[in-house]
PDB file of C-alpha atoms in Angstrom:
ATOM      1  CA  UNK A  12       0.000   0.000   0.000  1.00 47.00           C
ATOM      2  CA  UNK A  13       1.525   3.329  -0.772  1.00 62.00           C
ATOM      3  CA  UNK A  14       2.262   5.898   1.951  1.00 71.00           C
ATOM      4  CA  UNK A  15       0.181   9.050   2.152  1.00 71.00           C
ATOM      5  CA  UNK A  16       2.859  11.294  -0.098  1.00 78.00           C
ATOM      6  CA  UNK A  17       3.001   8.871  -2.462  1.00 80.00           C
ATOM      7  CA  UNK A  18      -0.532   9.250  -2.922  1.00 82.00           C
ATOM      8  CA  UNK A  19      -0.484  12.878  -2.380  1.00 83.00           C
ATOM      9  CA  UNK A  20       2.163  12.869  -5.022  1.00 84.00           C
ATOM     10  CA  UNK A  21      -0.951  11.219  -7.455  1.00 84.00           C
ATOM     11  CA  UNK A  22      -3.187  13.811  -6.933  1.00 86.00           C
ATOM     12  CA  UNK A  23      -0.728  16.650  -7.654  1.00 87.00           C
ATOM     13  CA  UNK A  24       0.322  13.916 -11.290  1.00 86.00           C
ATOM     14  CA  UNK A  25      -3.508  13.633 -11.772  1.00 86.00           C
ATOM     15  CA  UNK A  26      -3.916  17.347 -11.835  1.00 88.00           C
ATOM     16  CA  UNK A  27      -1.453  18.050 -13.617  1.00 88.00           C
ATOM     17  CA  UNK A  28      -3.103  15.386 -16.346  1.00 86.00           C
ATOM     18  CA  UNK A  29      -6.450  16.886 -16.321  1.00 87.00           C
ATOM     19  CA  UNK A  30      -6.128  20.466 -16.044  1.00 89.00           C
ATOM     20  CA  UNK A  31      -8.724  20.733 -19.012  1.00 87.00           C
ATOM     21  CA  UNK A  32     -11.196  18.398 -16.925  1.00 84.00           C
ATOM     22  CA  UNK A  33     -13.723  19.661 -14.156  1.00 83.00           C
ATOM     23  CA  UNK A  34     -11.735  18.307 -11.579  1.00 79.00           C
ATOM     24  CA  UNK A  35     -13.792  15.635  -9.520  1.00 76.00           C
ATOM     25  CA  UNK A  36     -13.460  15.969  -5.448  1.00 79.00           C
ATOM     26  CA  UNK A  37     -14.377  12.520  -4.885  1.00 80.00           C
ATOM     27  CA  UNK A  38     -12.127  10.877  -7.547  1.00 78.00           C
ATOM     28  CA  UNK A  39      -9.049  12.740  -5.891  1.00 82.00           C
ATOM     29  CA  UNK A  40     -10.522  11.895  -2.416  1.00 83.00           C
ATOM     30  CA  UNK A  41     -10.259   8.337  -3.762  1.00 81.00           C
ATOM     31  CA  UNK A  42      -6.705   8.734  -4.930  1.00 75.00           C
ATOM     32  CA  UNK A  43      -5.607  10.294  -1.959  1.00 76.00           C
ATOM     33  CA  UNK A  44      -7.788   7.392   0.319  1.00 79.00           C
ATOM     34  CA  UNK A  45      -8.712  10.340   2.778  1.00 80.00           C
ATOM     35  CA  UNK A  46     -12.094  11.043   3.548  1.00 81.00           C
ATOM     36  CA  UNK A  47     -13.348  14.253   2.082  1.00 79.00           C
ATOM     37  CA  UNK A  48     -13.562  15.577   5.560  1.00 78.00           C
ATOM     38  CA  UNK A  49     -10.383  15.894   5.705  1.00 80.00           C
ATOM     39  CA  UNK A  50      -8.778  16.049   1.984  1.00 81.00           C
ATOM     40  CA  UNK A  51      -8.570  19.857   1.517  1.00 83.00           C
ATOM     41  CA  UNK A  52      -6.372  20.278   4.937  1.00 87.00           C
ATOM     42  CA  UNK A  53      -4.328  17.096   4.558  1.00 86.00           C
ATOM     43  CA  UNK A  54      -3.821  18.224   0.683  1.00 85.00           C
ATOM     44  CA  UNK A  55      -2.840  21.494   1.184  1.00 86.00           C
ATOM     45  CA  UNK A  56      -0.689  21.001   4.095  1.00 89.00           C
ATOM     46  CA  UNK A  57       1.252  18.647   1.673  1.00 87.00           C
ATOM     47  CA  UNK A  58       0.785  21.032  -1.635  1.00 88.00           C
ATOM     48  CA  UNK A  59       1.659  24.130   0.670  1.00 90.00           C
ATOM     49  CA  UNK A  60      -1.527  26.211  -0.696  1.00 90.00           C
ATOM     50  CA  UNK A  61      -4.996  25.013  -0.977  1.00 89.00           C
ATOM     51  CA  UNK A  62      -6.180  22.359  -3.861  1.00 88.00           C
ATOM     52  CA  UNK A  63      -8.065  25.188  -5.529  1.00 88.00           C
ATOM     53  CA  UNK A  64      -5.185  27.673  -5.886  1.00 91.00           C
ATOM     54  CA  UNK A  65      -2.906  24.625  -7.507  1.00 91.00           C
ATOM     55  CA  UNK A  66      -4.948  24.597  -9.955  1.00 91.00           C
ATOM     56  CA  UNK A  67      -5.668  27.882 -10.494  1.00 93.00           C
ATOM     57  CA  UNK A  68      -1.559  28.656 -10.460  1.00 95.00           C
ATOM     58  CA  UNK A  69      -1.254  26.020 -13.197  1.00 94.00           C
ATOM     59  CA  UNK A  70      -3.485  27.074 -15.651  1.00 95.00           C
ATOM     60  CA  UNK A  71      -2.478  30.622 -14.769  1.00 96.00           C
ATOM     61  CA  UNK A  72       0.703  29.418 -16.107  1.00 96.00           C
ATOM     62  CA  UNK A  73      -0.413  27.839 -19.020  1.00 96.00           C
ATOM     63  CA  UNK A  74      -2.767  30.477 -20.088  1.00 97.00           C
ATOM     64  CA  UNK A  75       0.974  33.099 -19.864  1.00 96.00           C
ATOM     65  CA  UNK A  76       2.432  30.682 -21.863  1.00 95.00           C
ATOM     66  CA  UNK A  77      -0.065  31.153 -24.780  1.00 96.00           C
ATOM     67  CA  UNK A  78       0.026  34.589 -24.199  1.00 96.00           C
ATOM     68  CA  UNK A  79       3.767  35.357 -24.154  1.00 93.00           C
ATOM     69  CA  UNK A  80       4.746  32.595 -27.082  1.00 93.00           C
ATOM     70  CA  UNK A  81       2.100  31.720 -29.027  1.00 92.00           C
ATOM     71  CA  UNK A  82       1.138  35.136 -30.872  1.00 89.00           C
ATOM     72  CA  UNK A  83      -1.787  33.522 -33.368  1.00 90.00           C
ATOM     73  CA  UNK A  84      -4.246  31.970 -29.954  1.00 93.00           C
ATOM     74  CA  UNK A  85      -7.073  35.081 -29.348  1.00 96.00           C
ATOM     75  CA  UNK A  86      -6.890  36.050 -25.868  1.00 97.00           C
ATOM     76  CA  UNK A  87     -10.896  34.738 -25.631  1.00 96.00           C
ATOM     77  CA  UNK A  88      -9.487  31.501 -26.240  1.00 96.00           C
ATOM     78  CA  UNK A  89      -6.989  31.108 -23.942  1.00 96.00           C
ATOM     79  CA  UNK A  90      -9.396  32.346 -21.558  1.00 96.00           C
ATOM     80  CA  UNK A  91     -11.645  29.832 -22.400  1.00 95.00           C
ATOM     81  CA  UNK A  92      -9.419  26.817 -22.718  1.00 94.00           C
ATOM     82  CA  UNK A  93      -8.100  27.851 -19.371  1.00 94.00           C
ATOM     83  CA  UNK A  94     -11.653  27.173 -17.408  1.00 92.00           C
ATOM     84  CA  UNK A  95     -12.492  30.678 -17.702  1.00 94.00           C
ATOM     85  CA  UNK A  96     -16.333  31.997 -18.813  1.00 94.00           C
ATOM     86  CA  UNK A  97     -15.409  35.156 -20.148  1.00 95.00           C
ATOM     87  CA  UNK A  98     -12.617  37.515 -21.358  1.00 94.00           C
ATOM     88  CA  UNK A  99     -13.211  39.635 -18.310  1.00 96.00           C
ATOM     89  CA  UNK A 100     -13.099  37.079 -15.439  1.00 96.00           C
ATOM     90  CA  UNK A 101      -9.690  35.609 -16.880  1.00 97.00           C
ATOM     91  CA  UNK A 102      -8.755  39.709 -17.082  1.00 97.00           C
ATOM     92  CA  UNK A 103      -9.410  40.074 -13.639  1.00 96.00           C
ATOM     93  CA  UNK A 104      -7.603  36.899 -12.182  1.00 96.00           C
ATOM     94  CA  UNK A 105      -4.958  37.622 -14.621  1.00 97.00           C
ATOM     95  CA  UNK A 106      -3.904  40.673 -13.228  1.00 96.00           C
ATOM     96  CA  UNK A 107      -4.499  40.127  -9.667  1.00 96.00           C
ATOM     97  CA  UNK A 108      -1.496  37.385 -10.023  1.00 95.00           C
ATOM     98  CA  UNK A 109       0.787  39.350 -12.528  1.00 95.00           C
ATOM     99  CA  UNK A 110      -0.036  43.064 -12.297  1.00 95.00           C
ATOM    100  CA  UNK A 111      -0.539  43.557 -15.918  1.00 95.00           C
ATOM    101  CA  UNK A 112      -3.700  42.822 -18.019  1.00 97.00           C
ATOM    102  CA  UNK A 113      -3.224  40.017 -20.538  1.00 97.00           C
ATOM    103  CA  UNK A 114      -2.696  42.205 -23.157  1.00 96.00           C
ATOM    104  CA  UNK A 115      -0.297  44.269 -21.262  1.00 95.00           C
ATOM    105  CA  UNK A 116       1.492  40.542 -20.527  1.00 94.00           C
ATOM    106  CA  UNK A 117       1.481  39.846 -24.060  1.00 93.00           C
ATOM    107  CA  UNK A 118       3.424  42.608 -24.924  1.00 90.00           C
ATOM    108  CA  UNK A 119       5.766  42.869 -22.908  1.00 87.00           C
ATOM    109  CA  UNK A 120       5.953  39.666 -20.733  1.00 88.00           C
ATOM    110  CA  UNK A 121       7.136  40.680 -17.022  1.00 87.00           C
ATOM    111  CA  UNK A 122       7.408  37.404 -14.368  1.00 90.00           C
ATOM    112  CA  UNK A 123       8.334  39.463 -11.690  1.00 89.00           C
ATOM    113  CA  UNK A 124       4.903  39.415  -9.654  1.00 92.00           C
ATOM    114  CA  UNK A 125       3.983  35.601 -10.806  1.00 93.00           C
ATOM    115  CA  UNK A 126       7.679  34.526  -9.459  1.00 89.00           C
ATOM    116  CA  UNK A 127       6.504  35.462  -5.965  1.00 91.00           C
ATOM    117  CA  UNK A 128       3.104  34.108  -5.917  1.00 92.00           C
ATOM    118  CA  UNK A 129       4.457  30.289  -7.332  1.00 93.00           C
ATOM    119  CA  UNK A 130       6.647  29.729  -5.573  1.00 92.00           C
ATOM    120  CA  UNK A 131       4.910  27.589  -2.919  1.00 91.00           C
ATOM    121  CA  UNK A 132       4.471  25.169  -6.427  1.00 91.00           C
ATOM    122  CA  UNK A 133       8.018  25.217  -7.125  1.00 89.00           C
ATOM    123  CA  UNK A 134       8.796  23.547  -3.529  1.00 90.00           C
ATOM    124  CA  UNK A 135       6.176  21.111  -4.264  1.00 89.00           C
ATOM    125  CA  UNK A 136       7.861  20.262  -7.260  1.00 87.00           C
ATOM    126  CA  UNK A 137      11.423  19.925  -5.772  1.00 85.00           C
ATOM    127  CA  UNK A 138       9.269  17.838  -3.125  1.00 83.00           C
ATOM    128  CA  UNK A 139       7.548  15.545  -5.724  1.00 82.00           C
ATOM    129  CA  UNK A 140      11.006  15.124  -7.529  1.00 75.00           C
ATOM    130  CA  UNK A 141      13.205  14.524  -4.148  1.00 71.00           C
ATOM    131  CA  UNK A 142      10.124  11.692  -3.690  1.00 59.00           C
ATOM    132  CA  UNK A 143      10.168  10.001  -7.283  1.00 58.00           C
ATOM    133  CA  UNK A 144      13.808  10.864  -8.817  1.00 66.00           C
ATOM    134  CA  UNK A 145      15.192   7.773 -10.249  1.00 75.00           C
ATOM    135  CA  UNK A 146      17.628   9.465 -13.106  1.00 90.00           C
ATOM    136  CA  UNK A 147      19.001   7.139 -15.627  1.00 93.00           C
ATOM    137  CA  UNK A 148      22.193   8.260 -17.076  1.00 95.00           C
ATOM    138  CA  UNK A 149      23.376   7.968 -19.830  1.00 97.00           C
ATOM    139  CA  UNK A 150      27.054   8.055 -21.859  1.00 97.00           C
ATOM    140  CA  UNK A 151      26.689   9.168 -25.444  1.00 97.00           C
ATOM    141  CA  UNK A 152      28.821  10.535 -28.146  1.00 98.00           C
ATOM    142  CA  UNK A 153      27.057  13.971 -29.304  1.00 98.00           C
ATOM    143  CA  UNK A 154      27.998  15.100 -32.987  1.00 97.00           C
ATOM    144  CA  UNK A 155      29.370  18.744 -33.501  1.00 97.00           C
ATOM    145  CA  UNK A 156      26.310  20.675 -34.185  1.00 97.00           C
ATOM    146  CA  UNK A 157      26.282  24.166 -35.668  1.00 98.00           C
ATOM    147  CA  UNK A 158      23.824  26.518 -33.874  1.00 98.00           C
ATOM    148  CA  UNK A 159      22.287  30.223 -34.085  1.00 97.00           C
ATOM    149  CA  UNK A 160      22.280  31.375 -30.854  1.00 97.00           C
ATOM    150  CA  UNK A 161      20.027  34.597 -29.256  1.00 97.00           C
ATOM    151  CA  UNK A 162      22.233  35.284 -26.003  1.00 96.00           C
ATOM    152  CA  UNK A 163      20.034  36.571 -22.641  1.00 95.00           C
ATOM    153  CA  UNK A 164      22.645  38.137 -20.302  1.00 93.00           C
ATOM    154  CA  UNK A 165      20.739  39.906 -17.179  1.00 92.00           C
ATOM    155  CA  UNK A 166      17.795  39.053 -14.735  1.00 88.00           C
ATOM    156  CA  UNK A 167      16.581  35.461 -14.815  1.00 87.00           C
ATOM    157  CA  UNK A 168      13.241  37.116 -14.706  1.00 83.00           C
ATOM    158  CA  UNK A 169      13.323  38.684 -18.030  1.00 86.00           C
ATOM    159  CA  UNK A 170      14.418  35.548 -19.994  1.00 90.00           C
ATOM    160  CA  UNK A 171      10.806  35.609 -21.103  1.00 88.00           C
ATOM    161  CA  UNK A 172      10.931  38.651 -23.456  1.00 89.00           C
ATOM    162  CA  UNK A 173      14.165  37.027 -24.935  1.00 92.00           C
ATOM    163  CA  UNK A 174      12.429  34.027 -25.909  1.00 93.00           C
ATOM    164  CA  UNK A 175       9.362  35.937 -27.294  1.00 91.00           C
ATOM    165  CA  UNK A 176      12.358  37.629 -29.551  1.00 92.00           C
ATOM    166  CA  UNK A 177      13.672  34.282 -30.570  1.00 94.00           C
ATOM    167  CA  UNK A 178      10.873  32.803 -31.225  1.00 94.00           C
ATOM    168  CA  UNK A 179       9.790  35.704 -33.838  1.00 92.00           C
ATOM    169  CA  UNK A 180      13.478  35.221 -35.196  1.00 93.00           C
ATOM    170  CA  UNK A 181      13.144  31.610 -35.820  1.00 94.00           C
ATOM    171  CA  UNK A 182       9.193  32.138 -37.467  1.00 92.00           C
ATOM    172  CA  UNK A 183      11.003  34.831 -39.951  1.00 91.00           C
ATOM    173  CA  UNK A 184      13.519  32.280 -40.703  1.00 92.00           C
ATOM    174  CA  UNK A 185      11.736  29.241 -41.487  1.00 93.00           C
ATOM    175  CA  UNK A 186      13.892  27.308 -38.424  1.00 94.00           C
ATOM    176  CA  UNK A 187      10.372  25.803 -36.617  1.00 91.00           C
ATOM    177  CA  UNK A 188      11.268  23.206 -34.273  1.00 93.00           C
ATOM    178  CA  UNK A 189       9.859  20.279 -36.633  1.00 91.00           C
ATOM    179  CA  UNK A 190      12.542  21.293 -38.808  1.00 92.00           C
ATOM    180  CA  UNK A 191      15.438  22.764 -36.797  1.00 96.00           C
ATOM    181  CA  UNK A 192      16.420  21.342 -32.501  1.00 97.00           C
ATOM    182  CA  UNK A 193      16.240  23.344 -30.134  1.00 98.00           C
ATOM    183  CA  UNK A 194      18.652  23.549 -27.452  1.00 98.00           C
ATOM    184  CA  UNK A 195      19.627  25.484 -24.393  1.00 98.00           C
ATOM    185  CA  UNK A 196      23.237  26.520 -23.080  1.00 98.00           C
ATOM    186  CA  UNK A 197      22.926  26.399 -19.211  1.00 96.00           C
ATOM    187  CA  UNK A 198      25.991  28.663 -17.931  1.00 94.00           C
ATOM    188  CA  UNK A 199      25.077  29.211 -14.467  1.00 87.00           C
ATOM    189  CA  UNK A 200      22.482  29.037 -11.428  1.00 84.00           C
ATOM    190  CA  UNK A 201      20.252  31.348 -10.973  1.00 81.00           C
ATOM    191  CA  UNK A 202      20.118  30.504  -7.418  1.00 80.00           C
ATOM    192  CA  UNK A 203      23.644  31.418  -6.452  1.00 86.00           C
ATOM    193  CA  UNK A 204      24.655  33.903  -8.985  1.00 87.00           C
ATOM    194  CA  UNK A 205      24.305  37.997  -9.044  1.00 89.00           C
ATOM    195  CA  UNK A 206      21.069  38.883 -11.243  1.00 86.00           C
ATOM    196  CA  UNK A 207      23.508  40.910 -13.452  1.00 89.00           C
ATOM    197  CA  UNK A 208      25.767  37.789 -14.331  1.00 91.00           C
ATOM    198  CA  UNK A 209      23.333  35.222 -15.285  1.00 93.00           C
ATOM    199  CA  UNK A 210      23.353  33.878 -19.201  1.00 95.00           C
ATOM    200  CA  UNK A 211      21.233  31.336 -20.545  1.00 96.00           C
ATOM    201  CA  UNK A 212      21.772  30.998 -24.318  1.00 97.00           C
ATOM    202  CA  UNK A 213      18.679  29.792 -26.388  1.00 98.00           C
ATOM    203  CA  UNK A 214      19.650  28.098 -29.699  1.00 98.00           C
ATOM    204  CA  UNK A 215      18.369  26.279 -32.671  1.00 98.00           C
ATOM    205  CA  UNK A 216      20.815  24.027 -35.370  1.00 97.00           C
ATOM    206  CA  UNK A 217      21.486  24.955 -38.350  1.00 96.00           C
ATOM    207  CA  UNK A 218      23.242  23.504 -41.587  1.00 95.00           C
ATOM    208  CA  UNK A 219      25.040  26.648 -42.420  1.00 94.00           C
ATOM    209  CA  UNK A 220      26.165  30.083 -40.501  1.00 94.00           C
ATOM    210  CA  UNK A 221      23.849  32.356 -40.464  1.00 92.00           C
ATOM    211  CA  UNK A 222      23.955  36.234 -40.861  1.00 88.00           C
ATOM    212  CA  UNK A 223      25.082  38.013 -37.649  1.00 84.00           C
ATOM    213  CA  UNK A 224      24.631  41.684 -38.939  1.00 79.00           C
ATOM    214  CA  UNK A 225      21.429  42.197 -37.006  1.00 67.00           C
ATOM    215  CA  UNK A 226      23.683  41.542 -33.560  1.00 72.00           C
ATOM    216  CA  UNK A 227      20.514  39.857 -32.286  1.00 90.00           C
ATOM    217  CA  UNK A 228      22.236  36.532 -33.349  1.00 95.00           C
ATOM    218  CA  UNK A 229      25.416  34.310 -32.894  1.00 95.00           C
ATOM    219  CA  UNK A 230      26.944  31.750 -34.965  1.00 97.00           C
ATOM    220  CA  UNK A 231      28.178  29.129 -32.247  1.00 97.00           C
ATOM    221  CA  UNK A 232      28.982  25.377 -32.101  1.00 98.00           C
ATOM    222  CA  UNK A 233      28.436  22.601 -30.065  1.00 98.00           C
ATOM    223  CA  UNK A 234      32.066  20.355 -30.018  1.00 98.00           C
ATOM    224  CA  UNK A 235      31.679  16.790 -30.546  1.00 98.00           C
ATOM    225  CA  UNK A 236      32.318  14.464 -27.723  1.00 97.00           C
ATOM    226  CA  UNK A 237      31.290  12.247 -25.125  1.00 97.00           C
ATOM    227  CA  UNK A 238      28.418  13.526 -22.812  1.00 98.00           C
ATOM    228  CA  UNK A 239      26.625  11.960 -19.726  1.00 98.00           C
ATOM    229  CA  UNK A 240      22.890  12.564 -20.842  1.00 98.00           C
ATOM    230  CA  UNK A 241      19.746  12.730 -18.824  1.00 97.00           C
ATOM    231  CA  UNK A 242      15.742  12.288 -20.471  1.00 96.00           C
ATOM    232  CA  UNK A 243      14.126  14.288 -18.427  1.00 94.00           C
ATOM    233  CA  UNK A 244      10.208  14.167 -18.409  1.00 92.00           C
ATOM    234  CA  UNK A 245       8.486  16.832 -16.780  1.00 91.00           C
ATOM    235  CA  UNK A 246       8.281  20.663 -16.093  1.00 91.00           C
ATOM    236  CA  UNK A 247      11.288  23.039 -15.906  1.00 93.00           C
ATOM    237  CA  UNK A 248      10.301  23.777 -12.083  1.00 91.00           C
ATOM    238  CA  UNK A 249      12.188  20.487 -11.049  1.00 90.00           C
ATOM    239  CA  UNK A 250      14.697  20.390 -13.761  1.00 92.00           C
ATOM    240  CA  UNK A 251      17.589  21.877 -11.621  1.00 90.00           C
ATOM    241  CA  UNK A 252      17.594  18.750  -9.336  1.00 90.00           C
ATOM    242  CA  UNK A 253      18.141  16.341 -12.340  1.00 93.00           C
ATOM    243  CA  UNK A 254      21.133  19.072 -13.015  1.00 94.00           C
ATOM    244  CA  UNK A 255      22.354  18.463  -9.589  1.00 92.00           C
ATOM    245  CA  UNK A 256      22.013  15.006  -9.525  1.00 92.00           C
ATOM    246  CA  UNK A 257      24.570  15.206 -12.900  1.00 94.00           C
ATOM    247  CA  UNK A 258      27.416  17.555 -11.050  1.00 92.00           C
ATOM    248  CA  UNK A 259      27.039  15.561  -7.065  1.00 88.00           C
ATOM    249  CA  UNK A 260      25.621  11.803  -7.421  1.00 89.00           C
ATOM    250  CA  UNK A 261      26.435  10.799 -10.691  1.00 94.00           C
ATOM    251  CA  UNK A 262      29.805  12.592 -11.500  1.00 93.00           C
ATOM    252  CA  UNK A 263      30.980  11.835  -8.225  1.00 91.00           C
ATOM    253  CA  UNK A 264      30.848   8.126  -8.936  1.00 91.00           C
ATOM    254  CA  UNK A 265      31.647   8.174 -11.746  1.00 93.00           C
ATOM    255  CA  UNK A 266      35.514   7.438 -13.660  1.00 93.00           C
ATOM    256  CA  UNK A 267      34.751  11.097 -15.786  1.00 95.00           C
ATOM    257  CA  UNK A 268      35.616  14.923 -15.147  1.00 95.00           C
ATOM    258  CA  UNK A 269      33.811  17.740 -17.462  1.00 95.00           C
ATOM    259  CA  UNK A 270      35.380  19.233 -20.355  1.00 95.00           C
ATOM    260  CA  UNK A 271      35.493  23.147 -21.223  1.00 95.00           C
ATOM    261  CA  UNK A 272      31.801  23.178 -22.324  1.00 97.00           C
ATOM    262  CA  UNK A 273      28.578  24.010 -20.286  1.00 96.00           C
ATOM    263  CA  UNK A 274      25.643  21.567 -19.850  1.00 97.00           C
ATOM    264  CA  UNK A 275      22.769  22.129 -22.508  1.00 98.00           C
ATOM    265  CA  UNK A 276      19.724  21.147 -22.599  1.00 98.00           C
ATOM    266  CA  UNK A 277      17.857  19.876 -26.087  1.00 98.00           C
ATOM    267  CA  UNK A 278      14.001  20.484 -25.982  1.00 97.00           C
ATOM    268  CA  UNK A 279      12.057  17.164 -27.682  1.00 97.00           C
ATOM    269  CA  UNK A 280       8.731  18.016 -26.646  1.00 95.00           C
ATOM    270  CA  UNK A 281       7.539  22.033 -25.473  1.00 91.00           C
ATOM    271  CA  UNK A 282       5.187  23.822 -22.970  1.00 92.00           C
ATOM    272  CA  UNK A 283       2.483  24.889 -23.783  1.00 89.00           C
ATOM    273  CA  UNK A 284       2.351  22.409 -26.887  1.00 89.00           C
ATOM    274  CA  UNK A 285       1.755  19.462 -24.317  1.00 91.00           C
ATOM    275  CA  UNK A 286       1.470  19.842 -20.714  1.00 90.00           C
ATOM    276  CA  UNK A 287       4.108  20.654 -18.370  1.00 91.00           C
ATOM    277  CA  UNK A 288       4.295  16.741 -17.085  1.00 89.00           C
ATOM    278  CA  UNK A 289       4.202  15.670 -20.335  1.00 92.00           C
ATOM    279  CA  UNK A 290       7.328  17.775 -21.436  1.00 95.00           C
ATOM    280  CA  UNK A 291      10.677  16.188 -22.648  1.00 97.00           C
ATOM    281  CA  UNK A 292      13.784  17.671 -21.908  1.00 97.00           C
ATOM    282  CA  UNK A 293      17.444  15.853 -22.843  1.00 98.00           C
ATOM    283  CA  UNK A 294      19.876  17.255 -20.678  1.00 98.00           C
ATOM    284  CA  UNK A 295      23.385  16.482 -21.777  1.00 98.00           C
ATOM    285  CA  UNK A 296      26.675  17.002 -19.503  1.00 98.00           C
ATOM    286  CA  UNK A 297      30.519  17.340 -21.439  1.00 98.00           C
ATOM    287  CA  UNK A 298      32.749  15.074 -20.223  1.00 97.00           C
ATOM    288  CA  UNK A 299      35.572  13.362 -20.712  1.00 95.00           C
ATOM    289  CA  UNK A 300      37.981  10.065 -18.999  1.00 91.00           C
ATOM    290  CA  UNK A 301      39.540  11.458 -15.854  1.00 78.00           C
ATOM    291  CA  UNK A 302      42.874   9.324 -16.684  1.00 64.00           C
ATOM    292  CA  UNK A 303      42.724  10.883 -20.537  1.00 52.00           C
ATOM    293  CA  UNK A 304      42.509  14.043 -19.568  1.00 46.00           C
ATOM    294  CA  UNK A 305      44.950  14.070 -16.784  1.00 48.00           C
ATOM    295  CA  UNK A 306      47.623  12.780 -19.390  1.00 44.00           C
ATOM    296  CA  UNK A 307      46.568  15.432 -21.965  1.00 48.00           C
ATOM    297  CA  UNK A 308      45.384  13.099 -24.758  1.00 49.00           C
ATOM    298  CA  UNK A 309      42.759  14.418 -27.554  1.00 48.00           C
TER     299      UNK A 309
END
């Protein structure tokens, strides 16, 4: 029989899996095997905010998404396919969490107000991951890839407008991601580096270089060699403790040391396109033989 956060941790996945449903009291009662008496406190004292405001958070999140990336959706119906009856009660809700209408949002996408208010669903995440990591690693030989490259440099908190840019940039240029992969250069934590210093490179590959004369974008490459690789299913909330698990657990045991490259991530499947659990995300570490590199073979 599973413990009670195991089967707290199946009402958060069930959620999470039917965020377009009208979410059924008794069938998460059931999951949970807590009387309905007593499911709301025991849930939210595990969730860290109240059933109701999980779900609201996550389709808030969704419904930004569509907003901030995905230009062509009408803001009626992302209000609508976001539980909402109206353009003005998803208005209202909007900007009570973010401090900018929806239109304001779509604009000029600003995270700072929604960082605060989600975080009590980031811990649960972290909390649901700590409970149900089981990382399988492994060692692969990544080709050299040529990429184009939009650099963010700055707050953490304004990556979104950068990938709103980059995004455009890739529409204009015919590089969709069903014809062109899409990766990530991770350079540092967020968490323990000064706002100012943070960099987070968002790329696509291409077969040839392309022009650099706007300054917007940046021929770069990613070297052949061996990598320790991670398939990572599930939202970017949690994705830092697979990370982790790369640079303490696994390296750590392991007979490798990293070469001069940063990890990267390589996007298979995207939010909002399929729902955060449901999102695929390789996550590929440089490395190299300890006992080659020490004796300074190629």
């Amino acid at each position: 029989m599973k413990n009670r956060q195991d089967r707290f941790v199946e009402v958060a996945k069930y959620i999470e899996s039917h965020l377009d449903d009208d979410l059924d009291v008794e069938a998460l009662c059931q999951l949970a095997a807590i009387s309905k008496y007593h499911f709301h406190r025991q849930c939210s004292a595990f969730f860290g905010v109240p059933v109701i405001t999980f779900v609201k958070m996550l389709r808030l999140k969704r419904a930004a998404y569509q907003l901030a990336y995905r230009d062509s959706k009408k803001i009626i119906d992302i209000a609508l396919g976001n539980g909402y009856d109206s353009h003005e009660a998803f208005s209202r809700s909007f900007k009570n969490v973010f401090q900018q209408t929806p239109t304001q949002f779509r604009c000029l996408p600003d995270w700072t107000a929604w960082n605060i208010q989600y975080e009590p669903i980031l811990e649960l995440r972290a909390k649901i991951m700590d409970v149900k990591a089981n990382f399988k690693v492994e060692i692969i030989d990544f080709p050299k890839i040529l990429i184009a490259t939009m650099e963010h440099i700055g707050v953490p908190r304004l990556l979104g407008q950068t990938i709103k840019k980059f995004i455009t940039w890739r529409k204009d240029n015919g590089l969709s991601p069903n014809k062109s992969r899409t990766f990530n250069l991770v350079y540092d934590d967020p968490s323990i580096i000064a706002e100012q210093d943070y960099r987070f490179d968002l790329a696509c590959e291409v077969k040839q270089a392309v022009d650099e004369k706007s300054g917007d974008i940046i021929n770069k490459v990613i070297p052949a060699g061996q990598c320790a690789r991670i398939r990572y299913t599930g939202s970017d909330d949690a994705i830092g403790l697979a990370v982790d698990y790369l640079y303490s657990n696994w390296l750590a045991d392991s007979d490798y040391d990293v070469r001069d490259f940063p990890v990267y991530f390589e996007r298979i499947r995207f939010f909002p396109e399929v729902s955060e659990h449901d999102m695929v995300t390789d996550i590929y570490l440089p490395i190299v033989l300890e006992s080659v590199d020490k004796i300074g073979l190629p």
